Amino acid sequence: MARAITSAVPKRGRSASSPLTDLEPEIPAPMAVKPKRAFRSTKTKKEEDKENDNCEDESTPAKKQRVSKAKAWPPAELEPMLHLPRQGYPTFKLPSSTACLNGGIAPPNDGSQPMLLGAHVSAAGGPATALLRAGLAGANGLALFVKSQRQWKSKPYEEDTMQRFKELMKSKEEGGMGYGPESILVHGSYLINLGVKWKVSYECFKDDIARCHQLGIKLYNWHPGSTVGACTKEESFALIAKAINQVHKDVPEVITVIENMANAGSNIVGTAWSDLSSIIELVEDKSRVRVCIDTCHTFAAGYDIRTRETYAETMRKFDEVVGNKYLAGVHLNDSKADLGANKDLHENIGLGKIGLTAFRCIMRDPLMAGIPLVLETPAPDSPIPAEHLSIWTKEIALLYEIQAIEDEEWEVKKGDIEERWRKERDAINPPKEKKKPVARGKTKKAKKAEDEGCSHDED
């Protein structure tokens, strides 16, 4: 009988008490397996959250749904009840016989027609907030941007945005603030240059004007542009006029208002009265083109308005070259730079190189009745609207004050008014100190020259 052979190889499942345990070979540890790459979902967190919310796992508490809170309207800091009594009914009554010299944009002035004096206010929070801010400043007119002035495109207006604006535009009897379509002078985007970059500029230009139409605003003002050295001014005039003619076909009713510019003798278009007239000449529908005069730009470009005589002469030239009938707005700015300096540096009214007399002339000029007169002067940098607007409230009051002073008293009172106003301005918005030049280390050449100088002295 054959002897049974006992295998030295352990059988699977042998218990630990087996006598052959010591004879079992050591089983090597399994090779390290590289973990599989975790699956990365292509779903967004929002989609995953939504999917999880739909799961019927009762053990997981349901996520609390976010409830979007609509912003309160009007904003608490811009409540209409905070508005100052609207300034604007001049104590100096303009003669009614000189009404409508601006081509019929303004309603006839019967002596009680308010001057549409205001400021360029922020539209942060929507265009309707600009009306509330203007009300806080006690203004009868205003300017605003209808979208970001430094972006080519902005999202379209929502229906309630337009509705809020139109509600506030209604007369006081209808529950609004009484700002008429002619009392608002929208400022165009700074990016627009119809003098050269026509295609991209035109789309931005048209979008701005379409927004004016949506809001029921009549006047749109913008900087005409520059040749940037790429073409002649005459070619730029033609391109700008082409844009105006096209936008008049694309968007109804809104009047395009060309602003005069500083930097005379440069590539900038609009620095001379003749630039403006050359563009207007090429516009087909002249009932929808007008001009805005910026006092700082005018002064910087070499047109003197500091005295009654020079103001009268400058405006005579404007009428002769452009035509008073085309004037539809004025930007009121003093200048930190001298006459003809070609620098666009705005200063508060009467505290710059132009002086109070020029602004008194403007306030007593019948041509200015019924068109927006907009302050673009420096204001305090404050998040509190009343503080930010306070300088313009003071300037509006100042302009009506100097308007009421008779000629024979003006020279006597002017100095005291300016001194008082400077103190008031400095208390609200102190002028910024000029930065001192940073001292730099001496160059090797300078040190060598200094050393040589010392050795000569010793000799």
Short mmCIF file of C-alpha atoms in Angstrom, two decimals:
data_model
loop_
_atom_site.label_atom_id
_atom_site.label_comp_id
_atom_site.label_asym_id
_atom_site.label_seq_id
_atom_site.Cartn_x
_atom_site.Cartn_y
_atom_site.Cartn_z
CA MET A 1 0.00 0.00 0.00
CA ALA A 2 1.46 3.24 -1.01
CA ARG A 3 2.30 5.64 1.73
CA ALA A 4 0.28 8.86 1.79
CA ILE A 5 2.35 11.88 0.93
CA THR A 6 1.85 14.88 3.13
CA SER A 7 2.16 18.08 1.13
CA ALA A 8 4.26 20.89 2.54
CA VAL A 9 2.11 23.41 0.75
CA PRO A 10 -0.66 24.62 3.01
CA LYS A 11 -4.19 24.23 1.96
CA ARG A 12 -6.40 27.22 1.71
CA GLY A 13 -8.55 27.79 4.67
CA ARG A 14 -6.27 25.95 7.12
CA SER A 15 -6.80 27.18 10.65
CA ALA A 16 -4.16 29.02 12.65
CA SER A 17 -3.86 25.99 15.00
CA SER A 18 -2.66 23.73 12.21
CA PRO A 19 0.64 21.96 12.98
CA LEU A 20 1.93 22.95 9.60
CA THR A 21 1.61 26.67 10.30
CA ASP A 22 5.33 27.10 10.82
CA LEU A 23 6.01 25.42 7.53
CA GLU A 24 3.81 27.84 5.51
CA PRO A 25 5.81 30.11 3.27
CA GLU A 26 5.53 33.86 3.92
CA ILE A 27 3.05 35.37 1.51
CA PRO A 28 4.41 38.61 0.08
CA ALA A 29 2.38 41.78 0.60
CA PRO A 30 0.34 42.77 -2.42
CA MET A 31 1.93 45.34 -4.71
CA ALA A 32 0.94 48.92 -4.01
CA VAL A 33 -1.75 49.86 -6.46
CA LYS A 34 -1.87 53.48 -7.60
CA PRO A 35 -5.23 54.84 -6.51
CA LYS A 36 -7.54 55.68 -9.31
CA ARG A 37 -7.93 59.35 -10.10
CA ALA A 38 -10.97 60.75 -8.42
CA PHE A 39 -13.80 61.46 -10.80
CA ARG A 40 -14.24 65.17 -11.26
CA SER A 41 -17.74 66.23 -12.00
CA THR A 42 -18.24 68.69 -14.80
CA LYS A 43 -21.29 70.05 -13.07
CA THR A 44 -21.17 73.42 -11.41
CA LYS A 45 -21.63 73.71 -7.66
CA LYS A 46 -25.00 75.31 -8.28
CA GLU A 47 -26.12 72.33 -10.39
CA GLU A 48 -24.86 69.83 -7.82
CA ASP A 49 -26.66 71.66 -5.02
CA LYS A 50 -29.85 71.61 -7.03
CA GLU A 51 -29.44 67.87 -7.69
CA ASN A 52 -28.82 67.21 -3.99
CA ASP A 53 -31.88 69.22 -3.07
CA ASN A 54 -33.97 66.93 -5.29
CA CYS A 55 -32.74 63.75 -3.55
CA GLU A 56 -35.37 62.06 -1.36
CA ASP A 57 -32.98 61.22 1.46
CA GLU A 58 -34.94 62.03 4.59
CA SER A 59 -31.83 61.77 6.77
CA THR A 60 -30.33 64.84 5.09
CA PRO A 61 -32.03 68.06 6.13
CA ALA A 62 -33.23 70.17 3.23
CA LYS A 63 -31.06 73.15 2.37
CA LYS A 64 -32.46 76.53 3.23
CA GLN A 65 -33.40 78.31 0.05
CA ARG A 66 -31.85 81.73 -0.47
CA VAL A 67 -34.33 84.51 -0.65
CA SER A 68 -33.06 87.44 -2.70
CA LYS A 69 -33.96 90.69 -1.05
CA ALA A 70 -34.84 93.49 -3.42
CA LYS A 71 -33.05 96.70 -2.61
CA ALA A 72 -35.25 99.26 -0.96
CA TRP A 73 -36.45 102.03 -3.23
CA PRO A 74 -35.73 104.83 -2.92
CA PRO A 75 -32.44 104.29 -1.03
CA ALA A 76 -32.70 105.62 2.52
CA GLU A 77 -29.89 108.12 2.03
CA LEU A 78 -31.63 109.54 -1.05
CA GLU A 79 -35.14 109.82 0.35
CA PRO A 80 -37.04 112.59 -1.46
CA MET A 81 -38.07 114.04 1.91
CA LEU A 82 -34.42 115.04 2.43
CA HIS A 83 -34.40 117.19 -0.69
CA LEU A 84 -33.64 120.84 -0.28
CA PRO A 85 -36.07 123.41 -1.64
CA ARG A 86 -35.26 123.53 -5.33
CA GLN A 87 -33.22 126.57 -6.21
CA GLY A 88 -33.57 128.07 -9.61
CA TYR A 89 -35.98 130.96 -9.71
CA PRO A 90 -33.61 133.85 -10.29
CA THR A 91 -34.06 137.11 -8.47
CA PHE A 92 -32.77 138.76 -11.63
CA LYS A 93 -35.54 138.32 -14.20
CA LEU A 94 -34.38 137.75 -17.73
CA PRO A 95 -36.14 139.92 -20.33
CA SER A 96 -38.79 137.87 -22.12
CA SER A 97 -38.06 139.56 -25.45
CA THR A 98 -34.80 137.63 -25.74
CA ALA A 99 -36.35 134.21 -25.19
CA CYS A 100 -35.60 131.21 -27.39
CA LEU A 101 -32.36 132.48 -28.90
CA ASN A 102 -31.20 128.88 -28.65
CA GLY A 103 -33.40 127.65 -31.45
CA GLY A 104 -36.54 126.80 -29.54
CA ILE A 105 -35.19 124.07 -27.26
CA ALA A 106 -36.10 126.07 -24.17
CA PRO A 107 -39.69 127.06 -23.46
CA PRO A 108 -40.45 130.78 -23.80
CA ASN A 109 -39.04 132.74 -20.89
CA ASP A 110 -41.67 134.97 -19.34
CA GLY A 111 -39.36 136.22 -16.61
CA SER A 112 -40.21 133.44 -14.16
CA GLN A 113 -38.66 130.58 -16.13
CA PRO A 114 -36.08 128.90 -13.88
CA MET A 115 -32.55 128.58 -15.08
CA LEU A 116 -31.72 124.89 -15.31
CA LEU A 117 -28.71 125.01 -13.02
CA GLY A 118 -27.31 121.82 -11.54
CA ALA A 119 -24.37 119.42 -11.50
CA HIS A 120 -23.08 116.21 -13.03
CA VAL A 121 -24.21 113.71 -10.41
CA SER A 122 -23.57 110.02 -9.91
CA ALA A 123 -26.00 107.45 -11.28
CA ALA A 124 -24.71 104.68 -8.99
CA GLY A 125 -27.68 102.45 -8.20
CA GLY A 126 -29.44 103.26 -11.46
CA PRO A 127 -30.21 106.41 -13.46
CA ALA A 128 -33.17 107.32 -11.22
CA THR A 129 -30.78 107.87 -8.31
CA ALA A 130 -29.17 110.70 -10.30
CA LEU A 131 -32.47 112.59 -10.15
CA LEU A 132 -32.63 112.04 -6.38
CA ARG A 133 -29.06 113.27 -5.94
CA ALA A 134 -29.78 116.35 -8.04
CA GLY A 135 -32.77 116.99 -5.81
CA LEU A 136 -30.56 116.74 -2.73
CA ALA A 137 -28.32 119.42 -4.22
CA GLY A 138 -31.29 121.70 -4.86
CA ALA A 139 -30.68 121.59 -8.61
CA ASN A 140 -33.04 122.35 -11.48
CA GLY A 141 -30.83 120.68 -14.07
CA LEU A 142 -28.32 117.86 -14.09
CA ALA A 143 -26.01 115.63 -16.07
CA LEU A 144 -25.36 111.91 -15.69
CA PHE A 145 -23.86 108.91 -17.45
CA VAL A 146 -26.48 106.46 -18.70
CA LYS A 147 -23.99 103.58 -18.38
CA SER A 148 -20.38 103.10 -17.32
CA GLN A 149 -18.36 105.79 -19.06
CA ARG A 150 -15.30 103.52 -19.26
CA GLN A 151 -16.83 100.38 -20.76
CA TRP A 152 -17.78 99.74 -24.36
CA LYS A 153 -20.80 97.64 -23.43
CA SER A 154 -23.19 97.44 -20.48
CA LYS A 155 -26.17 95.22 -19.80
CA PRO A 156 -29.52 96.52 -21.07
CA TYR A 157 -31.87 98.38 -18.76
CA GLU A 158 -34.49 96.39 -16.91
CA GLU A 159 -38.07 97.53 -17.16
CA ASP A 160 -38.27 98.77 -13.56
CA THR A 161 -35.08 100.83 -14.07
CA MET A 162 -36.72 102.79 -16.86
CA GLN A 163 -40.03 103.03 -15.02
CA ARG A 164 -38.47 104.49 -11.87
CA PHE A 165 -36.71 107.16 -13.90
CA LYS A 166 -39.85 108.12 -15.80
CA GLU A 167 -41.90 108.30 -12.60
CA LEU A 168 -39.45 110.79 -11.08
CA MET A 169 -39.40 112.77 -14.32
CA LYS A 170 -43.09 113.54 -13.95
CA SER A 171 -44.29 116.92 -12.75
CA LYS A 172 -44.67 117.59 -9.03
CA GLU A 173 -48.44 117.57 -9.48
CA GLU A 174 -48.16 114.02 -10.82
CA GLY A 175 -45.93 112.91 -7.93
CA GLY A 176 -42.58 113.32 -9.68
CA MET A 177 -39.66 115.70 -9.22
CA GLY A 178 -40.47 117.93 -12.17
CA TYR A 179 -37.33 117.43 -14.24
CA GLY A 180 -38.25 117.97 -17.87
CA PRO A 181 -36.52 116.25 -20.81
CA GLU A 182 -34.62 119.48 -21.60
CA SER A 183 -33.29 119.88 -18.04
CA ILE A 184 -31.02 116.82 -18.33
CA LEU A 185 -27.81 116.77 -20.35
CA VAL A 186 -26.49 113.22 -20.56
CA HIS A 187 -22.72 112.90 -20.89
CA GLY A 188 -21.41 110.31 -23.31
CA SER A 189 -18.76 107.67 -22.76
CA TYR A 190 -15.15 108.82 -22.61
CA LEU A 191 -14.17 105.91 -24.88
CA ILE A 192 -15.96 107.26 -27.93
CA ASN A 193 -13.74 108.63 -30.68
CA LEU A 194 -15.81 109.04 -33.81
CA GLY A 195 -12.93 110.94 -35.41
CA VAL A 196 -11.00 107.71 -36.09
CA LYS A 197 -12.22 104.55 -34.30
CA TRP A 198 -15.54 104.70 -36.05
CA LYS A 199 -17.05 101.22 -35.90
CA VAL A 200 -16.55 100.39 -32.21
CA SER A 201 -17.18 104.01 -31.20
CA TYR A 202 -20.39 104.19 -33.18
CA GLU A 203 -21.90 101.15 -31.43
CA CYS A 204 -21.13 102.69 -28.03
CA PHE A 205 -22.42 106.08 -29.23
CA LYS A 206 -25.66 104.56 -30.52
CA ASP A 207 -26.17 102.55 -27.33
CA ASP A 208 -25.79 105.69 -25.20
CA ILE A 209 -28.34 107.55 -27.31
CA ALA A 210 -30.75 104.61 -27.36
CA ARG A 211 -30.66 104.61 -23.54
CA CYS A 212 -31.50 108.32 -23.54
CA HIS A 213 -34.52 107.55 -25.70
CA GLN A 214 -35.58 104.72 -23.37
CA LEU A 215 -35.45 107.11 -20.40
CA GLY A 216 -37.20 109.96 -22.20
CA ILE A 217 -34.13 112.26 -22.16
CA LYS A 218 -33.77 114.72 -25.00
CA LEU A 219 -30.13 115.92 -24.91
CA TYR A 220 -27.01 113.76 -25.34
CA ASN A 221 -23.60 115.43 -25.08
CA TRP A 222 -20.23 113.89 -25.95
CA HIS A 223 -16.62 114.67 -26.81
CA PRO A 224 -16.24 114.59 -30.60
CA GLY A 225 -12.88 112.81 -30.67
CA SER A 226 -9.39 113.12 -32.10
CA THR A 227 -7.54 112.40 -35.31
CA VAL A 228 -4.78 110.72 -33.22
CA GLY A 229 -2.54 111.78 -36.07
CA ALA A 230 -4.04 109.15 -38.37
CA CYS A 231 -5.97 111.53 -40.62
CA THR A 232 -6.70 115.20 -41.20
CA LYS A 233 -9.23 117.12 -39.13
CA GLU A 234 -11.42 117.50 -42.20
CA GLU A 235 -11.57 113.71 -42.52
CA SER A 236 -12.48 113.45 -38.84
CA PHE A 237 -15.25 116.04 -39.28
CA ALA A 238 -16.72 113.85 -42.04
CA LEU A 239 -16.56 110.70 -39.89
CA ILE A 240 -18.21 112.44 -36.92
CA ALA A 241 -20.97 113.84 -39.13
CA LYS A 242 -21.45 110.39 -40.65
CA ALA A 243 -22.05 108.98 -37.15
CA ILE A 244 -24.51 111.75 -36.29
CA ASN A 245 -26.45 111.25 -39.52
CA GLN A 246 -26.58 107.49 -38.98
CA VAL A 247 -27.66 107.67 -35.34
CA HIS A 248 -30.44 110.10 -36.26
CA LYS A 249 -31.80 107.31 -38.47
CA ASP A 250 -31.23 104.55 -35.92
CA VAL A 251 -32.63 106.32 -32.83
CA PRO A 252 -35.50 108.84 -32.90
CA GLU A 253 -35.92 112.21 -31.17
CA VAL A 254 -32.71 112.52 -29.11
CA ILE A 255 -30.63 115.62 -29.92
CA THR A 256 -26.88 115.10 -30.35
CA VAL A 257 -24.90 117.82 -28.55
CA ILE A 258 -21.24 118.32 -29.51
CA GLU A 259 -18.96 119.61 -26.75
CA ASN A 260 -16.13 122.04 -27.42
CA MET A 261 -12.70 120.86 -26.28
CA ALA A 262 -9.41 122.13 -24.84
CA ASN A 263 -5.95 121.45 -26.36
CA ALA A 264 -6.07 123.90 -29.25
CA GLY A 265 -3.56 123.20 -32.01
CA SER A 266 -3.49 119.46 -31.25
CA ASN A 267 -5.20 116.46 -32.85
CA ILE A 268 -8.28 117.01 -30.66
CA VAL A 269 -11.42 117.89 -32.61
CA GLY A 270 -13.65 120.68 -31.31
CA THR A 271 -11.10 123.08 -29.84
CA ALA A 272 -12.08 125.91 -32.19
CA TRP A 273 -15.57 127.26 -32.89
CA SER A 274 -14.86 126.55 -36.57
CA ASP A 275 -14.45 122.81 -35.80
CA LEU A 276 -18.00 122.71 -34.44
CA SER A 277 -19.47 124.60 -37.38
CA SER A 278 -17.64 122.34 -39.85
CA ILE A 279 -19.26 119.25 -38.31
CA ILE A 280 -22.72 120.85 -38.13
CA GLU A 281 -22.47 121.83 -41.78
CA LEU A 282 -22.24 118.14 -42.72
CA VAL A 283 -25.21 117.06 -40.58
CA GLU A 284 -28.37 116.38 -42.57
CA ASP A 285 -30.99 116.95 -39.85
CA LYS A 286 -29.82 120.16 -38.20
CA SER A 287 -32.83 120.22 -35.88
CA ARG A 288 -31.18 117.37 -33.97
CA VAL A 289 -27.65 118.72 -33.57
CA ARG A 290 -26.57 121.25 -30.94
CA VAL A 291 -23.47 122.41 -29.05
CA CYS A 292 -22.40 122.43 -25.40
CA ILE A 293 -19.85 125.02 -24.24
CA ASP A 294 -17.48 123.98 -21.46
CA THR A 295 -16.08 127.12 -19.83
CA CYS A 296 -12.81 125.48 -18.79
CA HIS A 297 -12.28 124.02 -22.28
CA THR A 298 -13.12 127.38 -23.83
CA PHE A 299 -10.61 129.22 -21.64
CA ALA A 300 -7.92 126.55 -22.10
CA ALA A 301 -8.32 126.78 -25.88
CA GLY A 302 -7.60 130.52 -25.78
CA TYR A 303 -11.06 132.14 -25.67
CA ASP A 304 -11.08 134.78 -22.92
CA ILE A 305 -14.26 135.16 -20.83
CA ARG A 306 -12.84 136.79 -17.67
CA THR A 307 -14.42 140.23 -18.07
CA ARG A 308 -17.74 141.49 -19.38
CA GLU A 309 -15.98 142.77 -22.49
CA THR A 310 -14.05 139.58 -23.27
CA TYR A 311 -17.07 137.40 -22.48
CA ALA A 312 -19.20 139.45 -24.88
CA GLU A 313 -16.54 139.22 -27.60
CA THR A 314 -16.11 135.45 -27.21
CA MET A 315 -19.86 134.88 -27.37
CA ARG A 316 -20.11 137.21 -30.37
CA LYS A 317 -17.55 135.02 -32.17
CA PHE A 318 -19.49 131.92 -31.18
CA ASP A 319 -22.67 133.35 -32.68
CA GLU A 320 -20.82 134.43 -35.80
CA VAL A 321 -19.08 131.09 -36.42
CA VAL A 322 -21.45 128.50 -34.91
CA GLY A 323 -24.71 130.32 -34.16
CA ASN A 324 -26.48 130.99 -30.86
CA LYS A 325 -29.39 128.87 -32.03
CA TYR A 326 -27.20 125.78 -31.65
CA LEU A 327 -26.36 126.31 -27.97
CA ALA A 328 -28.10 123.65 -25.85
CA GLY A 329 -26.01 123.42 -22.68
CA VAL A 330 -23.06 124.76 -20.70
CA HIS A 331 -20.56 123.00 -18.44
CA LEU A 332 -19.66 125.43 -15.67
CA ASN A 333 -16.04 124.99 -14.60
CA ASP A 334 -13.34 127.37 -13.49
CA SER A 335 -9.79 126.55 -14.59
CA LYS A 336 -6.63 125.80 -12.63
CA ALA A 337 -4.61 126.55 -15.77
CA ASP A 338 -4.00 129.88 -17.49
CA LEU A 339 -5.69 131.22 -20.61
CA GLY A 340 -4.63 129.21 -23.67
CA ALA A 341 -2.71 126.66 -21.58
CA ASN A 342 -4.44 123.76 -23.38
CA LYS A 343 -4.95 121.98 -20.06
CA ASP A 344 -8.34 120.69 -18.96
CA LEU A 345 -8.03 121.24 -15.20
CA HIS A 346 -11.35 122.01 -13.51
CA GLU A 347 -11.60 124.24 -10.45
CA ASN A 348 -14.51 125.38 -8.31
CA ILE A 349 -16.43 128.41 -9.54
CA GLY A 350 -14.59 131.70 -9.04
CA LEU A 351 -11.52 130.15 -7.42
CA GLY A 352 -9.47 129.54 -10.55
CA LYS A 353 -7.95 131.57 -13.35
CA ILE A 354 -11.33 132.45 -14.90
CA GLY A 355 -12.89 134.14 -11.87
CA LEU A 356 -16.39 135.03 -10.69
CA THR A 357 -17.10 137.75 -13.25
CA ALA A 358 -17.32 135.26 -16.13
CA PHE A 359 -19.91 133.17 -14.30
CA ARG A 360 -21.92 136.25 -13.38
CA CYS A 361 -21.97 137.11 -17.10
CA ILE A 362 -23.28 133.63 -17.88
CA MET A 363 -25.95 133.86 -15.20
CA ARG A 364 -27.13 137.22 -16.56
CA ASP A 365 -27.06 136.17 -20.22
CA PRO A 366 -30.59 135.61 -21.62
CA LEU A 367 -29.10 133.00 -23.96
CA MET A 368 -28.63 130.73 -20.93
CA ALA A 369 -32.29 130.59 -19.89
CA GLY A 370 -33.93 127.18 -20.20
CA ILE A 371 -30.83 125.12 -21.06
CA PRO A 372 -28.87 122.86 -18.65
CA LEU A 373 -26.05 124.72 -16.89
CA VAL A 374 -24.05 121.89 -15.35
CA LEU A 375 -21.33 122.10 -12.71
CA GLU A 376 -18.44 119.67 -13.18
CA THR A 377 -16.33 121.15 -10.41
CA PRO A 378 -14.35 119.20 -7.77
CA ALA A 379 -16.50 117.77 -4.97
CA PRO A 380 -15.72 116.06 -1.63
CA ASP A 381 -14.97 112.36 -1.91
CA SER A 382 -17.62 111.08 0.49
CA PRO A 383 -19.95 108.05 0.39
CA ILE A 384 -22.60 110.14 2.13
CA PRO A 385 -24.62 111.80 -0.66
CA ALA A 386 -25.39 114.99 1.27
CA GLU A 387 -21.68 115.53 1.99
CA HIS A 388 -20.62 114.75 -1.56
CA LEU A 389 -23.23 117.11 -3.02
CA SER A 390 -22.71 119.91 -0.50
CA ILE A 391 -20.17 121.80 -2.61
CA TRP A 392 -22.58 121.98 -5.55
CA THR A 393 -25.41 123.15 -3.30
CA LYS A 394 -23.16 126.03 -2.23
CA GLU A 395 -22.06 126.78 -5.79
CA ILE A 396 -25.64 126.87 -7.06
CA ALA A 397 -26.54 129.35 -4.31
CA LEU A 398 -23.41 131.38 -5.11
CA LEU A 399 -24.30 131.61 -8.80
CA TYR A 400 -27.77 132.96 -8.02
CA GLU A 401 -26.26 135.36 -5.50
CA ILE A 402 -23.84 136.93 -7.99
CA GLN A 403 -26.53 136.99 -10.67
CA ALA A 404 -28.64 139.31 -8.52
CA ILE A 405 -25.91 141.91 -7.90
CA GLU A 406 -26.23 145.02 -10.04
CA ASP A 407 -23.35 146.19 -12.22
CA GLU A 408 -22.50 149.26 -10.15
CA GLU A 409 -22.13 147.13 -7.00
CA TRP A 410 -20.31 144.18 -8.51
CA GLU A 411 -16.71 145.43 -8.42
CA VAL A 412 -17.16 146.54 -4.80
CA LYS A 413 -18.63 143.24 -3.59
CA LYS A 414 -16.70 140.79 -5.75
CA GLY A 415 -13.58 140.54 -3.55
CA ASP A 416 -15.51 139.90 -0.33
CA ILE A 417 -17.71 137.28 -1.97
CA GLU A 418 -14.69 135.46 -3.38
CA GLU A 419 -12.88 135.48 -0.02
CA ARG A 420 -15.96 134.19 1.81
CA TRP A 421 -16.59 131.53 -0.81
CA ARG A 422 -12.98 130.30 -0.73
CA LYS A 423 -13.26 129.76 3.03
CA GLU A 424 -16.55 127.90 2.59
CA ARG A 425 -15.09 125.72 -0.15
CA ASP A 426 -11.95 124.94 1.85
CA ALA A 427 -14.07 123.90 4.83
CA ILE A 428 -16.06 121.46 2.68
CA ASN A 429 -13.39 120.27 0.27
CA PRO A 430 -9.87 121.40 1.23
CA PRO A 431 -7.57 121.76 -1.78
CA LYS A 432 -5.08 118.94 -2.07
CA GLU A 433 -1.50 119.86 -1.32
CA LYS A 434 0.96 119.43 -4.13
CA LYS A 435 3.23 116.46 -3.59
CA LYS A 436 6.82 117.41 -2.99
CA PRO A 437 9.26 115.77 -5.39
CA VAL A 438 10.88 112.71 -3.84
CA ALA A 439 14.57 113.27 -3.10
CA ARG A 440 16.67 110.77 -4.98
CA GLY A 441 20.22 109.64 -4.41
CA LYS A 442 22.94 111.49 -6.26
CA THR A 443 24.27 109.95 -9.42
CA LYS A 444 27.93 109.02 -9.74
CA LYS A 445 28.39 111.92 -12.11
CA ALA A 446 26.90 114.38 -9.60
CA LYS A 447 29.02 112.99 -6.78
CA LYS A 448 32.16 113.27 -8.90
CA ALA A 449 31.33 116.86 -9.79
CA GLU A 450 30.71 117.64 -6.12
CA ASP A 451 34.01 116.05 -5.09
CA GLU A 452 35.85 117.98 -7.77
CA GLY A 453 34.16 121.15 -6.59
CA CYS A 454 35.30 120.51 -3.02
CA SER A 455 38.89 119.93 -4.09
CA HIS A 456 38.89 123.22 -6.01
CA ASP A 457 37.58 125.04 -2.95
CA GLU A 458 40.35 123.60 -0.84
CA ASP A 459 42.92 124.80 -3.32
#
